[in-house]
XYZ file of C-alpha atoms in Angstrom:
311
model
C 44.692 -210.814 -77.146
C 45.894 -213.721 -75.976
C 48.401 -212.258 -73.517
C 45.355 -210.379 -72.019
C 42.675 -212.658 -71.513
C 45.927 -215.020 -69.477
C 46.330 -211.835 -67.805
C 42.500 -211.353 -66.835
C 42.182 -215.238 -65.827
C 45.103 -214.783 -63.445
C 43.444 -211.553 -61.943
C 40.088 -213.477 -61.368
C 41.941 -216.419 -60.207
C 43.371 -214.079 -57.738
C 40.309 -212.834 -56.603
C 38.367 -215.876 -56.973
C 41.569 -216.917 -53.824
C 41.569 -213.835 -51.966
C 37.730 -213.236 -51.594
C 36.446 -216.708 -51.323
C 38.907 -219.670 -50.804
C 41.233 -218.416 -48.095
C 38.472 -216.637 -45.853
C 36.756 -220.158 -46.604
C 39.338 -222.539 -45.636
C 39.985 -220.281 -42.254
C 36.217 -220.311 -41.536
C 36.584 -224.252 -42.075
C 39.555 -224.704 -39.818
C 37.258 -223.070 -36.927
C 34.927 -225.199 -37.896
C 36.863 -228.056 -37.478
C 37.509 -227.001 -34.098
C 33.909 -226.476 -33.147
C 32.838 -229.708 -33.989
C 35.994 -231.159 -32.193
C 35.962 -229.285 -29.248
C 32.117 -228.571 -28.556
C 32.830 -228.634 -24.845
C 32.191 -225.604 -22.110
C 34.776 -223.754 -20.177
C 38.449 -224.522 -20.546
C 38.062 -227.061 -22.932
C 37.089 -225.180 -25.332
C 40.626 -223.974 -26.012
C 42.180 -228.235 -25.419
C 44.915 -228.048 -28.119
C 45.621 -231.508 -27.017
C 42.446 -232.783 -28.069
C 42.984 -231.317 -31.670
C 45.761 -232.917 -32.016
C 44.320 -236.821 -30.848
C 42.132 -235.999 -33.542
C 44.609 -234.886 -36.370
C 46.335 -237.962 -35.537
C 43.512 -240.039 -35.640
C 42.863 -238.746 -38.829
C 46.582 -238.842 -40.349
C 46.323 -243.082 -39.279
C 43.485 -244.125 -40.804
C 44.402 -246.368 -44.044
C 42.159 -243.922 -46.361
C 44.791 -241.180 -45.881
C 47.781 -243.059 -47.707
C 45.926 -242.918 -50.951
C 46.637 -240.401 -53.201
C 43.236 -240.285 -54.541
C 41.447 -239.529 -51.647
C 43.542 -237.379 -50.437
C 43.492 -235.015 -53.807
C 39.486 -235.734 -53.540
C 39.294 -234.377 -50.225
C 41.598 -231.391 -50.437
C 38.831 -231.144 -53.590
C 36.089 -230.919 -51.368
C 37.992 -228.665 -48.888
C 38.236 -226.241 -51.817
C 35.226 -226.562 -52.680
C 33.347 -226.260 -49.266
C 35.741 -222.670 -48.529
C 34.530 -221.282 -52.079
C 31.147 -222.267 -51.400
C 31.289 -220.297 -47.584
C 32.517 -217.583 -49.265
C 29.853 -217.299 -51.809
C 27.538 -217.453 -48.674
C 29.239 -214.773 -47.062
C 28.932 -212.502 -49.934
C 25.353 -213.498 -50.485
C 24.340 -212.516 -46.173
C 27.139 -209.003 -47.275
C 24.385 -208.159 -50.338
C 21.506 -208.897 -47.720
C 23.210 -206.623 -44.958
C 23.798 -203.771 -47.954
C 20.092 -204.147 -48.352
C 19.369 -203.530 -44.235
C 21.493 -200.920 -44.423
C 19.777 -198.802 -46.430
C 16.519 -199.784 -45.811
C 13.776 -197.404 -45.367
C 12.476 -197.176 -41.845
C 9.114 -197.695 -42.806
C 7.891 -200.555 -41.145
C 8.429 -201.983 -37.300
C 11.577 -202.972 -36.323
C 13.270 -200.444 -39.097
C 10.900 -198.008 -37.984
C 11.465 -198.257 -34.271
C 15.499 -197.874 -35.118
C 15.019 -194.654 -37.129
C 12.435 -192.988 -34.201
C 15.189 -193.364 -31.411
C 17.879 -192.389 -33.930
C 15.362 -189.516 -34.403
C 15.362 -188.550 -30.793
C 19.106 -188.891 -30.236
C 19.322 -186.267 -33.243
C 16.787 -184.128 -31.684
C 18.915 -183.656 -28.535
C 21.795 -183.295 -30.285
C 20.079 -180.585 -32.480
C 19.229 -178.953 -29.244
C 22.863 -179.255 -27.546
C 23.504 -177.631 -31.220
C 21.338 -174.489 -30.656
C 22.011 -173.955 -27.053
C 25.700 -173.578 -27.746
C 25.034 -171.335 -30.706
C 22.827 -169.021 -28.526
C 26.209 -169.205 -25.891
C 29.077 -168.312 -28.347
C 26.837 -164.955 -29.746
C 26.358 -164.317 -26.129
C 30.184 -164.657 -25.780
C 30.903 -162.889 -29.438
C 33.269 -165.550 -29.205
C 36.241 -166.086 -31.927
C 34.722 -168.260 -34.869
C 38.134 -170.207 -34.623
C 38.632 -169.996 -30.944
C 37.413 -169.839 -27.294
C 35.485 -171.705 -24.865
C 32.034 -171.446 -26.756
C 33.643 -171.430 -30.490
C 35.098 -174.989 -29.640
C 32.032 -176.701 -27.561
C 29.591 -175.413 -30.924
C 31.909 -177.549 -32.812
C 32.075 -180.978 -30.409
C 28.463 -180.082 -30.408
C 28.058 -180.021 -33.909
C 30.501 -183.373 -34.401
C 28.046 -185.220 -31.985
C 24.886 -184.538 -34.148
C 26.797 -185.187 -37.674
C 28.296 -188.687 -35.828
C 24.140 -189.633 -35.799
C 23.135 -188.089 -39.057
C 23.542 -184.802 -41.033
C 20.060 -184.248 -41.248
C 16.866 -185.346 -39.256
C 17.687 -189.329 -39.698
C 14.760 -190.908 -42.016
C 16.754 -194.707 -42.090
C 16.775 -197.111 -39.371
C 20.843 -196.778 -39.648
C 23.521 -194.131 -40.427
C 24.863 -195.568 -43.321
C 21.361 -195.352 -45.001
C 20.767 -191.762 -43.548
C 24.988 -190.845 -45.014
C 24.230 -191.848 -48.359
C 20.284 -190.229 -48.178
C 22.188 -186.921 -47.366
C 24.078 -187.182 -50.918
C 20.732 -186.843 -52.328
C 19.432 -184.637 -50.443
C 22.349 -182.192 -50.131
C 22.631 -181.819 -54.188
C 19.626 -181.301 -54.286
C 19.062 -178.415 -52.466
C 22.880 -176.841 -53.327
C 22.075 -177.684 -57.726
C 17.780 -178.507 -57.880
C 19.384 -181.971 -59.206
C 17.929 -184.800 -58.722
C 20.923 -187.328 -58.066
C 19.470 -190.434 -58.949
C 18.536 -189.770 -62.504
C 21.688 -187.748 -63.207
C 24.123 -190.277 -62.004
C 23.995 -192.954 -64.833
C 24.381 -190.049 -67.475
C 27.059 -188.547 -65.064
C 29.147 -191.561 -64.647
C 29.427 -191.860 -68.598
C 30.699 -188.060 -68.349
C 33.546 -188.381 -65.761
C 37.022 -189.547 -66.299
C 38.394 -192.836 -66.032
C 40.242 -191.187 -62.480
C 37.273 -190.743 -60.884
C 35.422 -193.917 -61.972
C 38.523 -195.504 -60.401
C 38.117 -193.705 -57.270
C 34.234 -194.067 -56.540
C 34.512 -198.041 -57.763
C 37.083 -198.736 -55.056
C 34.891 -196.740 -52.417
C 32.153 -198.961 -53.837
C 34.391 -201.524 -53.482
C 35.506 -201.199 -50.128
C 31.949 -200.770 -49.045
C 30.593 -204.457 -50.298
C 33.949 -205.821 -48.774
C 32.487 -204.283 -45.412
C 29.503 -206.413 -45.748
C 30.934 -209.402 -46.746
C 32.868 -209.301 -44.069
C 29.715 -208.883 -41.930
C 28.686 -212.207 -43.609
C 31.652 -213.619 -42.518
C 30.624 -212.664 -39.166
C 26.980 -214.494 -39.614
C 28.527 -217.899 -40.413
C 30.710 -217.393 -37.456
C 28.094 -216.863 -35.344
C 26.727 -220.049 -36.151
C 29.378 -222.027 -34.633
C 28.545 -220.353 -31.335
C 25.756 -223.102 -29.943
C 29.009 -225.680 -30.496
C 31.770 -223.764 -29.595
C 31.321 -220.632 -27.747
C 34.573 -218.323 -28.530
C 33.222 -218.160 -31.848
C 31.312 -215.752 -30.086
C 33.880 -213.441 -29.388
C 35.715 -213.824 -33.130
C 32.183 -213.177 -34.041
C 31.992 -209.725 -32.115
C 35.480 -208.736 -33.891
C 34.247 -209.691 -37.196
C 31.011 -207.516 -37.235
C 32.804 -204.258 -35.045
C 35.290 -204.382 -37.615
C 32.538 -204.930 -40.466
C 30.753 -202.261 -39.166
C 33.968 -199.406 -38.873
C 35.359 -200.150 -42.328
C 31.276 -200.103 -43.713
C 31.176 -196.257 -42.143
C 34.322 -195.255 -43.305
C 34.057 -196.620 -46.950
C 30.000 -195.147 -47.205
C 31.524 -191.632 -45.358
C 34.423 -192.103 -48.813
C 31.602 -192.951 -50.901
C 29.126 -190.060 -50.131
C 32.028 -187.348 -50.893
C 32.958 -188.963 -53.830
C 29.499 -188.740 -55.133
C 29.078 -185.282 -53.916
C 33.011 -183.884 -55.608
C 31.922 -185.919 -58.726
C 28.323 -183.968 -59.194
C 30.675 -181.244 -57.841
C 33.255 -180.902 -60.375
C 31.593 -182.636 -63.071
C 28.111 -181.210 -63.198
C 28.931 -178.401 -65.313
C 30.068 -181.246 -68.111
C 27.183 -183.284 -67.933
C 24.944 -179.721 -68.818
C 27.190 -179.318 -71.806
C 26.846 -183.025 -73.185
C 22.568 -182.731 -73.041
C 23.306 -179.307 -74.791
C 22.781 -176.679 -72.085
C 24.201 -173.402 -72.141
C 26.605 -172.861 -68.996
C 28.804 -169.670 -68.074
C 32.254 -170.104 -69.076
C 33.216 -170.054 -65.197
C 31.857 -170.813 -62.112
C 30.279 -173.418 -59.914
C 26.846 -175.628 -60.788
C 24.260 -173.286 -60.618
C 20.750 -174.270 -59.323
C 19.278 -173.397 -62.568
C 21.695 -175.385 -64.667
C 20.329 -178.504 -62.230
C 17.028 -177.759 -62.348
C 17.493 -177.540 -66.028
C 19.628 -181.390 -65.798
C 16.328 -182.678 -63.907
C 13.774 -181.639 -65.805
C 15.791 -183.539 -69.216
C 16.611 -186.196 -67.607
C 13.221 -187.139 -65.658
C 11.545 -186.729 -68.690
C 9.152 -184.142 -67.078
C 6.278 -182.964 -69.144
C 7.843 -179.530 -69.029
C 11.161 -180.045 -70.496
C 13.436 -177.967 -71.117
C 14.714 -177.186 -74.238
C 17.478 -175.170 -74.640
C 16.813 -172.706 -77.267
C 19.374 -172.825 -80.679
């Protein structure tokens, strides 16, 4: 036991580092440099100037005490875990925005032009259907065959269905739902606690690193935030802003795109196990049927007409 909890203090340790500290004490070096070089133009970039003040620093009688110099390498630790905790706390609030309803004005305003930029693409959709049955052109191949599928890739890049959230990440992960349950009449959300207790370890592994990988995205969108707030002092904080969040915001639609098939091969291959733990009969072959996951619903929601399955 006691090998294992020094094993689990050296993994948090490790994270505690990776996650917090060292993002931290780069986001403090810029700092540094913001408030040292809060000048326009060239001098913005004055590596001379940095280094006047470094030396400054490195001659004043305060820094030949050992004390204060283990204080304020204290307080430098300190300060870079306590950006990083702010970073992660602006990565939960962006999680939040991006799967926010688009309900009210300006979410609302988002999701109606994402809704018209869907529309069109719906039409472009159509229009090359109606042209490849004109053509009877190869499903595979051919002219139309191949401008139906760019067609098709343009709508799904905006959403798989009519977008109802102000972003795409909310409208990917609103699909998940939505696609199970018209495929298996199961309603995702209150399957997937009961699910997750059914799956193996393997794929608890898998959908916690997507998971994973998705709240790093946001963090690093944090990161981005507190970056941005160097800008009115130092303006190419601007620009490492810019890379921050376009990075942020790649890595956030690639992990949610993971995510979303995860869910959707876990209900997939899965399903059918979850029915046998809450004691429904299932065929000894074949996929989820929509019965079965109607059947999954109605026990799990509690619905006044449950079903029981008969002995």
């Amino acid at each position: 036991m006691t090998g294992f909890l020094d094993e689990l203090g050296k993994k948090l340790a490790e994270r505690w580092l990776t996650l917090l500290v060292l993002p931290g004490l780069i986001y403090l070096t810029y700092l540094a440099a913001a408030l040292t070089l809060h000048q326009s133009g060239t001098h913005a970039f004055d590596v001379e100037a940095l280094r006047n003040a470094i030396d400054r620093l490195a001659t004043r009688p305060a820094t030949a005490s050992t004390a204060v110099i283990a204080l304020a390498a204290t307080a430098v630790l300190a300060a870079a875990a306590a950006s990083g905790l702010a970073a992660a706390a602006l990565g939960r609030l962006i999680e939040r925005a991006w799967v926010i309803e688009g309900r009210r004005w300006p979410a609302r305003l988002l999701t109606g032009n994402r809704q018209k930029r869907w529309k069109k693409a719906d039409d472009r959709v159509h229009q090359q259907t109606k042209a490849a049955v004109r053509a009877h052109a190869d499903p595979v191949a051919g002219p139309p065959a191949a401008e139906l599928v760019r067609a098709i890739t343009k709508r799904a890049a905006i959403s798989l269905d009519v977008p109802q959230r102000p972003t795409w990440i909310g409208d990917r992960l609103r699909a998940v739902d939505q696609r199970l349950l018209t495929a298996y009449d199961l309603d995702l959300t209150s399957a997937w606690p009961r699910l997750w207790l059914t799956v193996p370890d393997v794929a608890r592994t898998e959908l916690a690193a997507a998971r994973d990988a998705m709240a790093a995205a946001a963090r690093l969108a944090g990161w981005a935030l507190l970056y941005l707030l160097l800008a009115p002092w130092w303006w190419p904080a601007l620009l490492i802003a810019a890379v921050i969040i376009l990075t942020a915001w790649i890595r956030a639609r690639t992990a949610t795109a993971a995510l979303a098939d995860l869910i959707e091969a876990t209900v997939d291959l899965y399903g059918r196990d979850l029915a046998t733990q809450l004691g429904i009969p299932v065929p000894a072959d074949g996929p989820l049927a929509p019965e079965i996951g109607l059947k999954i619903t109605t026990i799990l929601r509690k619905d006044p007409e449950t079903y029981r399955p008969t002995s």
